[in-house]
Coordinates of C-alpha atoms in Angstrom, one line a residue:
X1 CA 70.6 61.1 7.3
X2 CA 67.3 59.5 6.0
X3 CA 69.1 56.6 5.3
X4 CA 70.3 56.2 8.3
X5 CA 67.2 56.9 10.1
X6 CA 65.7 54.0 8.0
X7 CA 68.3 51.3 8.8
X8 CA 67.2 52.3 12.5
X9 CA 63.5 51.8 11.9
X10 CA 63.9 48.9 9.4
X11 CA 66.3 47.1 12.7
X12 CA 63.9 48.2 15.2
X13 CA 60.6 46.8 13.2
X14 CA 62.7 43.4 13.5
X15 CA 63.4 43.7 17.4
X16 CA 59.6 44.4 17.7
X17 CA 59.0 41.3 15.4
X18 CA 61.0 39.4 18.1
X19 CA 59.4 40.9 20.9
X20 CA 56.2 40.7 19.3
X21 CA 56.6 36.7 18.8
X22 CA 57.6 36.2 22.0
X23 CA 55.0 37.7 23.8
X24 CA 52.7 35.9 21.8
X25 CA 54.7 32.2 22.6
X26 CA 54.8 33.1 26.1
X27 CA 51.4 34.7 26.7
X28 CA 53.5 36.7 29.0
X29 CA 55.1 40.5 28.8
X30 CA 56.6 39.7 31.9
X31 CA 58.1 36.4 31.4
X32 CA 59.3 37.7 27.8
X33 CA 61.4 40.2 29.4
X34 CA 63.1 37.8 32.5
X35 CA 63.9 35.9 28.9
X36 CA 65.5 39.2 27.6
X37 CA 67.3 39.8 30.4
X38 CA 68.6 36.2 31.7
X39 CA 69.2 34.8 27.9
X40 CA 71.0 37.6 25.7
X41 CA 72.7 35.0 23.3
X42 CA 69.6 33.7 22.8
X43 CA 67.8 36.5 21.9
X44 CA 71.2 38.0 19.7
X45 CA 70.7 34.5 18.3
X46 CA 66.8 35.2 17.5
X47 CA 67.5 38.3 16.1
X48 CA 70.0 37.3 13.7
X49 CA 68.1 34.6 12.4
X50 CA 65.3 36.9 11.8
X51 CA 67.0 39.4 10.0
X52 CA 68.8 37.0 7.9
X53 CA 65.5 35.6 6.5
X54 CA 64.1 39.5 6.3
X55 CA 67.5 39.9 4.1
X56 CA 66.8 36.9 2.1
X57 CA 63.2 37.3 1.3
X58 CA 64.6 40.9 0.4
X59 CA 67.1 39.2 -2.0
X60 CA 64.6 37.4 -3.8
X61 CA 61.8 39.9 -3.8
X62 CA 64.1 42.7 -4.4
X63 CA 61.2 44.7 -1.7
X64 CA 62.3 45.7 1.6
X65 CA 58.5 46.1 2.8
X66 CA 57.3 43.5 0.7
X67 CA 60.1 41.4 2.5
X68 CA 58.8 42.4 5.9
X69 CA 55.2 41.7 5.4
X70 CA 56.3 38.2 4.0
X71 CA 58.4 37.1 6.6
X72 CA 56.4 38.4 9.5
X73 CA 53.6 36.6 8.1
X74 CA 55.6 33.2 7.9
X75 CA 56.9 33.4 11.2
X76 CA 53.4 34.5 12.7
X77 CA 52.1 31.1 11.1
X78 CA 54.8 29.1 12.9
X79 CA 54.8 30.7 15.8
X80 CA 50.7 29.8 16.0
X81 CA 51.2 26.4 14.9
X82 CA 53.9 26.0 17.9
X83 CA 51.3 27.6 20.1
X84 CA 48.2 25.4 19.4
X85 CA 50.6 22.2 19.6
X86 CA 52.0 23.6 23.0
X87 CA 48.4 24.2 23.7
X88 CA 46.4 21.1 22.7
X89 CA 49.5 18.4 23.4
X90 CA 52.1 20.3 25.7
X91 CA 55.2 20.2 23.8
X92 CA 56.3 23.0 21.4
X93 CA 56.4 22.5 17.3
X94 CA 60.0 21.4 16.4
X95 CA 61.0 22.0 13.4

């Protein structure tokens, strides 16, 4: 039962990841969730990419938490960088 009650945190600390980087990208809760709602591939899409890179860093650090912490930070950094480019020149960071 614990286990499973961790698997449900550890999945929904990466939805709020998600969330949490998309409300910051587009300064609105409002618009984040029209996003949500018109574009589910997109955000099934997000998801899985986060929480392959959450399972990877765990690979190598062999650290769920450490794992989180790391890959939140490095998708913070991106997702600032993106925000000041949008910001100062109007298009988004590509990557």
């Amino acid at each position: 039962m614990r286990d499973m009650l961790q698997e449900i945190l550890f999945i929904s600390y990466i939805f709020f990841v998600l969330l949490i980087l998309e409300v910051w990208h587009r300064s609105n809760i409002i618009h984040v969730f029209e996003w949500l709602i018109t574009n589910p591939y997109i955000v099934f899409l997000n998801f899985i990419f986060i929480l392959s890179i959450v399972y990877l860093m765990q690979s190598l650090t062999g650290q769920r938490r450490l794992a989180l912490w790391i890959s939140t930070s490095v998708f913070l950094f991106f997702f600032t960088a993106s925000k000041i480019k949008l910001n100062l020149k109007g298009e988004p960071l590509e990557y």
